[in-house]
Short mmCIF file of C-alpha atoms and ligand atoms in Angstrom, two decimals:
data_model
loop_
_atom_site.label_atom_id
_atom_site.label_comp_id
_atom_site.label_asym_id
_atom_site.label_seq_id
_atom_site.Cartn_x
_atom_site.Cartn_y
_atom_site.Cartn_z
CA MET A 7 133.63 120.03 94.00
CA ASP A 8 133.35 119.74 97.78
CA GLN A 9 129.75 119.12 98.76
CA HIS A 10 129.78 121.80 101.41
CA SER A 11 130.96 124.48 99.03
CA PHE A 12 127.59 124.56 97.26
CA SER A 13 125.62 127.70 97.63
CA THR A 14 122.63 129.61 96.43
CA GLU A 15 123.11 132.16 93.70
CA THR A 16 123.60 134.65 96.53
CA GLY A 17 126.74 132.88 97.75
CA LEU A 18 125.43 131.62 101.12
CA ASP A 19 126.19 128.16 102.48
CA PHE A 20 123.05 126.17 102.20
CA GLY A 21 121.44 124.15 105.01
CA LEU A 22 118.03 123.78 106.65
CA GLU A 23 117.89 127.38 107.81
CA GLU A 24 118.77 128.78 104.40
CA ALA A 25 116.26 126.49 102.73
CA ALA A 26 113.54 127.70 105.11
CA SER A 27 114.45 131.30 104.43
CA VAL A 28 114.35 130.86 100.63
CA VAL A 29 110.91 129.27 100.82
CA GLN A 30 109.64 131.88 103.25
CA SER A 31 110.71 134.77 101.06
CA LEU A 32 109.08 133.15 98.01
CA ARG A 33 105.90 132.60 100.01
CA GLY A 34 105.86 136.30 100.80
CA ARG A 35 106.18 137.15 97.13
CA PHE A 36 103.51 134.66 96.14
CA SER A 37 101.11 136.03 98.75
CA SER A 38 101.66 139.54 97.42
CA ARG A 39 100.01 138.20 94.22
CA ARG A 40 102.92 139.41 92.12
CA THR A 41 102.97 136.26 89.99
CA ARG A 42 99.23 136.28 89.27
CA PRO A 43 98.80 138.74 86.38
CA LEU A 44 99.16 137.36 82.89
CA SER A 45 101.49 140.27 82.17
CA TRP A 46 104.00 139.03 84.79
CA ARG A 47 103.90 135.49 83.45
CA ASP A 48 104.24 136.51 79.84
CA GLY A 49 106.98 138.99 80.67
CA GLN A 50 108.94 136.30 82.49
CA LEU A 51 108.60 133.87 79.60
CA LYS A 52 109.71 136.56 77.18
CA ALA A 53 112.76 137.25 79.33
CA PHE A 54 113.38 133.50 79.45
CA GLN A 55 113.42 133.40 75.65
CA ALA A 56 115.84 136.34 75.62
CA MET A 57 118.14 134.52 78.04
CA LEU A 58 118.21 131.44 75.82
CA SER A 59 119.05 133.47 72.79
CA ASP A 60 121.57 135.89 74.39
CA ARG A 61 123.37 133.21 76.42
CA GLN A 62 123.03 130.26 74.06
CA ASP A 63 126.79 129.92 73.54
CA ILE A 64 127.42 129.96 77.30
CA PHE A 65 124.90 127.19 77.87
CA HIS A 66 126.27 125.16 74.96
CA GLU A 67 129.79 125.54 76.30
CA ALA A 68 128.68 124.36 79.75
CA LEU A 69 127.00 121.32 78.17
CA ARG A 70 130.15 120.51 76.28
CA ALA A 71 132.18 120.73 79.47
CA ASP A 72 129.74 118.53 81.41
CA LEU A 73 128.86 115.93 78.78
CA GLY A 74 131.01 116.51 75.72
CA ARG A 75 127.76 117.52 74.05
CA CYS A 76 128.06 118.84 70.47
CA ARG A 77 126.27 122.07 69.49
CA PHE A 78 123.66 120.38 67.36
CA GLU A 79 122.51 118.07 70.16
CA ALA A 80 122.76 120.90 72.69
CA TRP A 81 120.47 123.03 70.58
CA ILE A 82 117.98 120.37 69.57
CA ALA A 83 117.59 118.86 73.05
CA GLU A 84 118.17 121.87 75.30
CA THR A 85 118.20 125.51 74.17
CA GLY A 86 116.14 125.04 71.00
CA PHE A 87 113.72 122.73 72.73
CA LEU A 88 113.22 125.24 75.54
CA ALA A 89 112.78 128.17 73.17
CA ASN A 90 110.04 126.27 71.32
CA GLU A 91 108.36 125.25 74.54
CA ALA A 92 108.32 128.85 75.82
CA ALA A 93 107.01 130.15 72.47
CA HIS A 94 104.23 127.55 72.41
CA VAL A 95 103.18 128.30 75.98
CA ARG A 96 103.22 132.06 75.41
CA LYS A 97 101.06 131.67 72.33
CA HIS A 98 98.33 129.78 74.17
CA LEU A 99 98.59 131.06 77.72
CA ARG A 100 95.78 133.59 77.53
CA ALA A 101 93.36 130.93 76.30
CA TRP A 102 94.49 128.40 78.91
CA THR A 103 94.00 130.82 81.78
CA ARG A 104 90.45 131.74 80.80
CA PRO A 105 87.79 130.21 83.06
CA GLU A 106 86.45 127.09 81.32
CA ARG A 107 82.68 126.92 81.20
CA VAL A 108 81.13 123.52 81.92
CA PHE A 109 77.54 122.23 81.87
CA THR A 110 75.25 123.19 84.75
CA PRO A 111 72.23 120.86 85.22
CA LEU A 112 68.73 122.29 85.19
CA VAL A 113 68.26 121.80 88.92
CA HIS A 114 71.04 124.30 89.59
CA GLN A 115 69.74 126.96 87.23
CA PRO A 116 70.11 129.85 87.20
CA GLY A 117 73.77 129.05 87.67
CA ARG A 118 77.15 129.08 85.96
CA SER A 119 79.87 126.44 86.43
CA THR A 120 83.48 127.10 85.54
CA ILE A 121 86.88 125.57 86.06
CA ARG A 122 89.43 128.17 87.02
CA ARG A 123 93.13 127.48 86.95
CA GLU A 124 94.93 128.99 89.89
CA PRO A 125 98.63 128.81 90.74
CA LEU A 126 99.66 126.33 93.43
CA GLY A 127 102.13 128.61 95.25
CA VAL A 128 105.80 127.83 95.77
CA VAL A 129 107.10 124.84 93.83
CA LEU A 130 110.35 122.90 93.86
CA ILE A 131 111.94 121.59 90.65
CA ILE A 132 114.75 119.06 91.01
CA GLY A 133 116.65 118.07 87.88
CA PRO A 134 119.03 115.32 86.75
CA TRP A 135 122.35 115.63 84.93
CA ASN A 136 121.62 114.08 81.53
CA TYR A 137 119.74 117.03 80.00
CA PRO A 138 120.71 119.38 82.79
CA LEU A 139 119.25 122.52 81.22
CA GLN A 140 116.07 121.20 79.62
CA LEU A 141 114.93 119.11 82.56
CA VAL A 142 115.12 121.98 85.05
CA LEU A 143 113.93 124.77 82.79
CA ALA A 144 111.09 123.05 80.87
CA PRO A 145 109.17 122.48 84.12
CA LEU A 146 109.98 126.10 85.05
CA VAL A 147 108.18 127.30 81.91
CA GLY A 148 105.06 125.54 83.20
CA ALA A 149 105.52 126.81 86.75
CA ILE A 150 105.80 130.42 85.57
CA ALA A 151 102.97 130.06 83.05
CA ALA A 152 100.71 128.90 85.85
CA GLY A 153 101.78 131.85 88.06
CA ASN A 154 103.93 130.13 90.68
CA CYS A 155 107.11 131.00 92.51
CA ALA A 156 109.79 128.37 92.04
CA VAL A 157 113.00 126.98 93.50
CA LEU A 158 115.26 125.25 90.98
CA LYS A 159 117.74 122.60 92.07
CA PRO A 160 119.89 121.61 89.08
CA SER A 161 122.03 118.48 89.23
CA GLU A 162 125.43 118.76 90.87
CA LEU A 163 126.67 116.11 88.42
CA ALA A 164 126.51 118.66 85.59
CA PRO A 165 128.27 121.45 87.55
CA ASN A 166 128.99 123.78 84.64
CA THR A 167 125.39 123.82 83.51
CA ALA A 168 124.19 124.21 87.11
CA ALA A 169 126.52 127.20 87.54
CA ALA A 170 125.29 128.76 84.28
CA ILE A 171 121.66 128.36 85.42
CA ALA A 172 122.49 129.92 88.81
CA GLU A 173 124.22 132.83 87.10
CA TRP A 174 121.74 133.67 84.35
CA ILE A 175 118.30 132.87 85.73
CA PRO A 176 118.46 135.67 88.33
CA GLU A 177 119.80 138.07 85.69
CA TYR A 178 116.83 137.58 83.39
CA LEU A 179 113.94 136.45 85.58
CA ASP A 180 112.28 137.99 88.63
CA ALA A 181 114.85 136.96 91.24
CA GLU A 182 112.36 137.46 94.04
CA CYS A 183 110.07 134.80 92.58
CA VAL A 184 112.47 132.30 91.03
CA ARG A 185 115.47 131.08 93.01
CA VAL A 186 118.26 128.68 92.12
CA VAL A 187 119.90 126.46 94.73
CA GLN A 188 122.99 124.58 93.69
CA GLY A 189 124.01 121.47 95.55
CA GLY A 190 123.84 117.73 95.96
CA VAL A 191 122.14 115.36 98.36
CA GLN A 192 122.55 117.50 101.48
CA GLU A 193 121.16 120.65 99.90
CA THR A 194 118.30 118.73 98.26
CA GLU A 195 117.44 117.18 101.61
CA ALA A 196 117.36 120.64 103.20
CA LEU A 197 114.93 121.76 100.53
CA LEU A 198 112.82 118.62 100.79
CA ALA A 199 112.34 119.23 104.51
CA GLN A 200 110.39 122.40 103.63
CA ARG A 201 106.76 122.62 102.74
CA PHE A 202 106.22 123.19 99.03
CA ASP A 203 102.98 123.30 97.09
CA HIS A 204 104.29 120.94 94.42
CA ILE A 205 107.52 119.04 93.83
CA PHE A 206 108.55 118.24 90.29
CA TYR A 207 111.35 115.69 90.27
CA THR A 208 113.20 114.19 87.31
CA GLY A 209 115.72 111.41 87.89
CA SER A 210 115.99 107.87 89.16
CA GLY A 211 113.24 105.87 90.83
CA ARG A 212 115.45 105.39 93.87
CA VAL A 213 115.58 109.12 94.60
CA GLY A 214 111.98 109.47 93.41
CA ARG A 215 110.99 107.41 96.44
CA VAL A 216 113.02 109.70 98.75
CA VAL A 217 111.26 112.72 97.24
CA MET A 218 107.80 111.22 97.59
CA GLU A 219 108.41 110.26 101.19
CA ALA A 220 109.56 113.77 102.06
CA ALA A 221 106.59 115.25 100.20
CA ALA A 222 104.14 113.01 102.07
CA LYS A 223 105.06 114.71 105.36
CA HIS A 224 103.54 117.93 104.06
CA LEU A 225 100.90 116.32 101.83
CA THR A 226 102.69 117.94 98.91
CA PRO A 227 101.71 116.59 95.48
CA VAL A 228 104.55 115.32 93.33
CA THR A 229 105.33 114.79 89.69
CA LEU A 230 107.95 112.10 89.25
CA GLU A 231 109.63 111.89 85.85
CA LEU A 232 111.58 108.66 86.13
CA GLY A 233 113.17 106.22 83.70
CA GLY A 234 113.22 102.52 82.93
CA LYS A 235 114.10 100.14 80.15
CA SER A 236 112.37 101.53 77.06
CA PRO A 237 112.05 98.74 74.46
CA VAL A 238 112.12 98.89 70.68
CA VAL A 239 110.10 96.34 68.74
CA VAL A 240 111.22 95.68 65.18
CA ASP A 241 108.67 93.70 63.21
CA ARG A 242 109.76 91.51 60.29
CA ASP A 243 107.70 93.59 57.87
CA VAL A 244 109.52 96.87 58.22
CA ASP A 245 111.51 99.47 56.34
CA LEU A 246 114.71 98.08 57.77
CA GLU A 247 117.02 100.84 56.62
CA ARG A 248 114.86 103.62 58.10
CA ALA A 249 114.39 101.62 61.29
CA ALA A 250 118.11 100.99 61.77
CA ARG A 251 118.99 104.62 61.09
CA ARG A 252 116.37 106.05 63.43
CA ILE A 253 117.15 103.57 66.20
CA ALA A 254 120.89 104.24 65.93
CA TRP A 255 120.24 107.97 66.11
CA GLY A 256 117.97 107.74 69.19
CA LYS A 257 120.20 105.26 70.96
CA PHE A 258 123.51 107.07 70.54
CA PHE A 259 122.16 110.62 70.92
CA ASN A 260 123.96 112.01 73.99
CA ALA A 261 125.79 108.65 74.15
CA GLY A 262 122.60 106.90 75.24
CA GLN A 263 122.17 109.06 78.35
CA THR A 264 118.56 109.88 77.55
CA CYS A 265 115.59 108.86 79.69
CA VAL A 266 113.68 107.77 76.57
CA SER A 267 116.68 106.22 74.87
CA PRO A 268 115.86 102.90 73.16
CA ASP A 269 117.20 100.59 75.86
CA TYR A 270 117.07 97.23 74.08
CA ALA A 271 115.77 96.02 70.72
CA LEU A 272 113.37 93.10 70.33
CA VAL A 273 113.89 92.14 66.70
CA ASP A 274 112.09 89.49 64.69
CA ARG A 275 114.45 86.56 64.36
CA ALA A 276 113.99 86.50 60.57
CA ILE A 277 115.64 89.91 60.12
CA GLU A 278 117.93 90.14 63.16
CA ALA A 279 121.23 89.64 61.33
CA ASP A 280 120.23 92.10 58.62
CA PHE A 281 119.14 94.63 61.23
CA VAL A 282 122.46 94.44 63.06
CA GLU A 283 124.35 94.92 59.79
CA ARG A 284 122.37 98.05 59.01
CA LEU A 285 122.79 99.40 62.52
CA ARG A 286 126.56 99.00 62.17
CA ALA A 287 126.52 100.77 58.82
CA ASN A 288 124.58 103.67 60.31
CA ILE A 289 126.83 103.98 63.33
CA ARG A 290 129.77 104.26 60.95
CA ALA A 291 127.95 106.72 58.74
CA PHE A 292 127.18 108.93 61.77
CA TYR A 293 130.46 108.81 63.67
CA GLY A 294 133.04 107.34 61.25
CA SER A 295 135.06 104.20 61.85
CA GLU A 296 136.62 105.85 64.95
CA PRO A 297 133.69 107.41 66.89
CA ARG A 298 136.12 108.58 69.58
CA SER A 299 137.32 111.32 67.25
CA SER A 300 133.84 112.33 66.09
CA PRO A 301 132.93 115.83 67.34
CA ASP A 302 129.30 114.67 67.40
CA TYR A 303 129.66 111.83 69.88
CA ALA A 304 129.19 112.60 73.59
CA ARG A 305 130.99 111.25 76.65
CA VAL A 306 129.78 109.48 79.79
CA VAL A 307 129.02 111.94 82.56
CA ASN A 308 131.32 110.66 85.32
CA ASP A 309 133.66 107.86 86.44
CA ARG A 310 130.99 105.99 88.38
CA HIS A 311 128.71 105.71 85.35
CA PHE A 312 131.71 104.92 83.16
CA ALA A 313 132.69 101.97 85.38
CA ARG A 314 129.09 100.75 85.46
CA LEU A 315 128.79 100.86 81.67
CA GLN A 316 132.18 99.28 81.11
CA GLY A 317 131.00 96.37 83.25
CA LEU A 318 127.96 95.92 80.99
CA LEU A 319 130.08 95.51 77.84
CA GLN A 320 130.66 91.86 78.79
CA SER A 321 126.95 91.04 78.85
CA GLY A 322 126.91 89.50 75.36
CA ARG A 323 128.82 89.11 72.09
CA VAL A 324 130.04 92.45 70.79
CA ALA A 325 128.79 92.97 67.23
CA GLU A 326 130.02 96.56 67.00
CA GLY A 327 132.09 98.88 69.21
CA GLY A 328 132.89 97.46 72.63
CA ASP A 329 135.98 99.58 73.26
CA SER A 330 136.30 102.22 75.95
CA ASP A 331 138.74 104.72 77.41
CA PRO A 332 138.53 105.75 81.07
CA ASP A 333 140.65 108.88 80.57
CA GLU A 334 138.04 110.37 78.28
CA ARG A 335 135.11 108.42 79.75
CA TYR A 336 134.57 107.20 76.22
CA ILE A 337 132.40 104.16 75.51
CA ALA A 338 132.07 103.29 71.82
CA PRO A 339 128.61 102.97 70.31
CA THR A 340 128.13 99.27 71.02
CA ILE A 341 125.79 96.56 69.76
CA LEU A 342 125.52 93.36 71.78
CA ARG A 343 124.08 90.07 70.47
CA GLU A 344 123.42 86.73 72.17
CA VAL A 345 122.54 88.44 75.42
CA PRO A 346 121.03 86.07 78.01
CA ASP A 347 117.83 87.22 79.73
CA ASP A 348 119.60 87.26 83.08
CA ALA A 349 122.64 89.26 81.84
CA PRO A 350 123.35 92.45 83.83
CA VAL A 351 122.62 94.63 80.79
CA MET A 352 119.03 93.28 80.75
CA GLN A 353 118.36 94.12 84.43
CA ASP A 354 118.44 97.90 84.99
CA GLU A 355 118.12 100.85 82.62
CA ILE A 356 121.38 100.99 80.60
CA PHE A 357 121.62 104.78 80.30
CA GLY A 358 124.63 104.59 78.00
CA PRO A 359 125.64 103.73 74.42
CA ILE A 360 125.09 99.97 74.56
CA LEU A 361 122.27 98.35 72.58
CA PRO A 362 121.41 94.70 73.23
CA VAL A 363 119.66 93.16 70.22
CA VAL A 364 117.38 90.35 71.32
CA PRO A 365 115.83 88.06 68.68
CA VAL A 366 112.13 87.31 69.19
CA ASP A 367 109.54 85.05 67.61
CA GLY A 368 107.26 87.76 66.25
CA VAL A 369 105.29 90.60 67.79
CA LYS A 370 103.43 88.39 70.28
CA ASP A 371 106.69 87.24 71.83
CA ALA A 372 107.92 90.86 71.98
CA ILE A 373 104.72 91.91 73.76
CA ALA A 374 105.08 89.12 76.32
CA ARG A 375 108.67 90.17 77.07
CA ILE A 376 107.68 93.83 77.48
CA ASN A 377 104.85 92.92 79.82
CA ALA A 378 107.17 90.80 81.96
CA ARG A 379 108.94 94.02 83.03
CA PRO A 380 107.80 97.21 84.78
CA LYS A 381 106.04 99.76 82.58
CA PRO A 382 108.68 101.73 80.63
CA LEU A 383 108.84 105.47 79.96
CA ALA A 384 108.84 105.06 76.17
CA LEU A 385 108.01 102.28 73.76
CA TYR A 386 109.06 102.17 70.13
CA VAL A 387 107.61 100.01 67.43
CA PHE A 388 108.84 99.76 63.85
CA SER A 389 106.57 98.07 61.36
CA LYS A 390 104.73 98.52 58.07
CA ARG A 391 101.74 96.57 59.38
CA GLN A 392 99.12 98.66 61.17
CA ARG A 393 97.81 95.50 62.84
CA ALA A 394 101.20 94.77 64.42
CA ILE A 395 101.54 98.40 65.54
CA ASP A 396 98.06 98.39 67.09
CA ASP A 397 98.72 95.06 68.84
CA VAL A 398 101.87 96.41 70.46
CA ILE A 399 100.16 99.63 71.55
CA GLU A 400 96.96 97.98 72.79
CA GLN A 401 98.54 95.06 74.61
CA THR A 402 101.27 96.94 76.50
CA SER A 403 101.56 100.06 78.66
CA SER A 404 104.22 102.77 78.72
CA GLY A 405 104.60 106.49 79.42
CA GLY A 406 104.48 107.27 75.69
CA VAL A 407 104.77 105.57 72.32
CA CYS A 408 106.56 106.50 69.13
CA VAL A 409 105.88 104.51 65.98
CA ASN A 410 108.57 104.18 63.31
CA ASP A 411 110.86 106.68 65.01
CA THR A 412 112.68 107.27 68.31
CA LEU A 413 112.71 110.24 70.75
CA ALA A 414 110.57 112.34 68.38
CA HIS A 415 107.35 112.14 70.40
CA LEU A 416 108.95 114.36 73.04
CA SER A 417 108.98 117.33 70.74
CA ILE A 418 105.24 117.33 70.00
CA PRO A 419 104.11 120.15 72.32
CA ASP A 420 100.56 118.86 72.78
CA LEU A 421 101.54 115.31 73.72
CA PRO A 422 101.75 114.83 77.50
CA PHE A 423 105.19 113.56 78.45
CA GLY A 424 105.48 111.42 81.56
CA GLY A 425 105.71 107.92 82.92
CA VAL A 426 103.34 105.33 84.30
CA GLY A 427 103.99 102.86 87.11
CA GLU A 428 107.74 102.52 87.71
CA SER A 429 108.52 105.12 85.04
CA GLY A 430 106.82 107.88 86.99
CA MET A 431 103.62 109.79 87.68
CA GLY A 432 102.23 112.98 86.18
CA ALA A 433 103.10 114.55 82.86
CA TYR A 434 104.19 117.84 81.31
CA HIS A 435 105.12 119.67 78.07
CA GLY A 436 102.96 122.29 76.41
CA ARG A 437 99.55 122.64 78.00
CA GLU A 438 100.27 119.79 80.43
CA SER A 439 103.12 121.84 81.91
CA PHE A 440 100.66 124.62 82.64
CA GLU A 441 98.11 122.19 84.06
CA VAL A 442 100.53 120.33 86.30
CA PHE A 443 101.40 123.54 88.14
CA SER A 444 97.79 124.73 88.33
CA HIS A 445 94.94 123.84 90.62
CA ARG A 446 91.74 123.24 88.66
CA ARG A 447 89.25 124.92 90.89
CA GLY A 448 85.62 124.05 90.32
CA VAL A 449 83.36 127.07 90.85
CA LEU A 450 79.56 127.12 90.82
CA GLU A 451 77.99 130.58 90.86
CA LYS A 452 74.29 130.50 91.56
CA GLY A 453 71.63 133.10 91.08
CA THR A 454 69.08 133.81 93.78
CA ARG A 455 66.08 134.47 91.57
CA ILE A 456 64.51 131.02 92.02
CA ASP A 457 64.70 128.80 95.11
CA PRO A 458 62.26 125.87 94.89
CA ALA A 459 61.32 124.23 98.18
CA LEU A 460 62.11 120.84 96.63
CA ARG A 461 65.47 120.20 98.32
CA TYR A 462 64.60 121.54 101.74
CA PRO A 463 63.12 119.58 104.65
CA PRO A 464 60.59 118.47 105.50
CA TYR A 465 61.09 115.85 102.75
CA ASP A 466 58.30 113.66 101.38
CA GLU A 467 57.77 111.10 98.62
CA HIS A 468 56.65 113.74 96.20
CA LYS A 469 59.87 115.73 96.64
CA LEU A 470 61.93 112.56 96.24
CA LYS A 471 60.16 111.72 93.00
CA TRP A 472 60.96 115.16 91.58
CA ALA A 473 64.51 115.11 92.83
CA LYS A 474 65.07 111.82 91.00
CA ARG A 475 63.81 113.38 87.78
CA LEU A 476 65.78 116.59 87.99
CA VAL A 477 69.16 115.74 89.46
P1 LIG B 13 119.39 111.08 90.42
O1 LIG B 13 118.15 110.60 90.95
O2 LIG B 13 120.66 110.48 90.88
O3 LIG B 13 119.55 112.65 90.65
C1 LIG B 13 118.55 113.58 90.30
C2 LIG B 13 118.49 114.69 91.32
O4 LIG B 13 118.26 114.17 92.60
C3 LIG B 13 119.76 115.53 91.42
O5 LIG B 13 119.38 116.90 91.43
C4 LIG B 13 120.37 115.11 92.73
O6 LIG B 13 121.05 116.16 93.36
C5 LIG B 13 119.19 114.70 93.54
N1 LIG B 13 119.51 113.63 94.49
C6 LIG B 13 120.35 112.57 94.28
N2 LIG B 13 120.37 111.78 95.38
C7 LIG B 13 119.55 112.33 96.29
C8 LIG B 13 119.13 111.98 97.62
N3 LIG B 13 119.58 110.88 98.22
N4 LIG B 13 118.24 112.78 98.25
C9 LIG B 13 117.76 113.87 97.64
N5 LIG B 13 118.12 114.26 96.39
C10 LIG B 13 118.99 113.52 95.72
O7 LIG B 13 119.14 110.87 88.91
P2 LIG B 13 120.17 110.97 87.79
O8 LIG B 13 121.20 109.90 87.89
O9 LIG B 13 120.63 112.37 87.77
O10 LIG B 13 119.24 110.67 86.51
C11 LIG B 13 119.18 109.39 85.91
C12 LIG B 13 117.78 108.82 85.95
O11 LIG B 13 116.83 109.81 85.63
C13 LIG B 13 117.54 107.72 84.93
O12 LIG B 13 116.79 106.69 85.53
C14 LIG B 13 116.73 108.40 83.86
O13 LIG B 13 115.93 107.54 83.09
C15 LIG B 13 115.92 109.34 84.65
N6 LIG B 13 115.49 110.44 83.83
C16 LIG B 13 114.17 110.59 83.59
C17 LIG B 13 113.75 111.62 82.78
C18 LIG B 13 112.31 111.85 82.48
O14 LIG B 13 112.01 112.88 81.91
N7 LIG B 13 111.40 110.98 82.85
C19 LIG B 13 114.68 112.50 82.23
C20 LIG B 13 116.01 112.31 82.52
C21 LIG B 13 116.41 111.29 83.34
#
């Protein structure tokens, strides 16, 4: 698609002027207080659920066209995930929006202190291509729940899904409060030049820096959901079969194009060969001996990523897979062994179906290797020993942790999902999604019945003594 042919859902070419006009019209709507009532928010979330259910097949078809995604993975990671998220938020929203009473010290009595959540205003949500529906619409659930107006900018690298979002969001949601802008770098830059009240970005750290720089001009707060090399630690005392099956599932889900995909495995030397054997068996059980013909195995998103991944196949000895086909952008589920520390596959996030298996001398060695790299988005540890699990958790840092499974922590609605350090800042999902798009406003309401002279000049030693006791 030609970059300049992108447009808003209204069909206009999109540059600085159009971006300014979209934001201005949303500001008008926000100021009219239309998004404030709980009834508006709940109604929008209900309509959102209806959209997911009525148009599920359309979204699944778009995901197949963009990523060769099968229906099961499309449902579990996109439409089903979003439906659950919206249901959870709707169930709790009334309680979350209630003013939260906090302690008021004696010196301020009679008085009442509360935290009130208020919407931020007009927010921008920029999404990546790998879960092109979930990663634009899950933040939107939070933005609506908190009572904001929003601009959505889906990824141009998943054009079918972006087009479906641009078509159906205005049909179901309040089109004067939620707008979709399709486009690539140029359109995103036009949006980033505007003043927003929050920017929620998911994607690479490189573009995360561009976003944060643009946001700084307007002192706009940002949430950056980035990536990184998420390690898996496999202890020697482990249920090896379960570990291999769950790691193979998490790694090759969406052909490894998952921000929390197990990037590389640090496996105790004593069980490494056995682990690789079981991984191979599971890959074959999932996708057959010819994964290319499996309807459940996804494709690489575009030629650039295909070429990058193909280059990484030479980073070690291929223990499984290793074949590829540029016509289909197919890369086989691949296990690499004997991978040197300085191999290309051990430098940047792999973001594809290649798993380097690195033998280590126990959990301590694994921890040291993890800590030698930037903080990852996810960390997985497989062990039967609580001590080993605790050591890994306590002596490392990462956005989140999942013990004896992969990817699953994302679907726990009350666990904040987000990165730390290089893997991002801020978190969302469930209540956190509501909080991230809310301002927590501290309010003290004081009565006028009592007004001791204690705090007013002229001060003296006596007043100071009492102040020290009471404050
Ligand atoms: P990307 O950064 O290339 O693109 C993401 C968005 O940024 C797109 O909407 C794109 O149009 C826009 N963009 C690209 N270049 C831009 C520029 N120069 N200026 C302004 N906007 C620009 O990211 P990607 O390749 O789509 O995603 C892959 C990365 O995202 C991986 O690192 C992955 O780990 C990470 N990721 C993180 C999460 C998470 O939840 N933390 C989820 C998915 C992906």
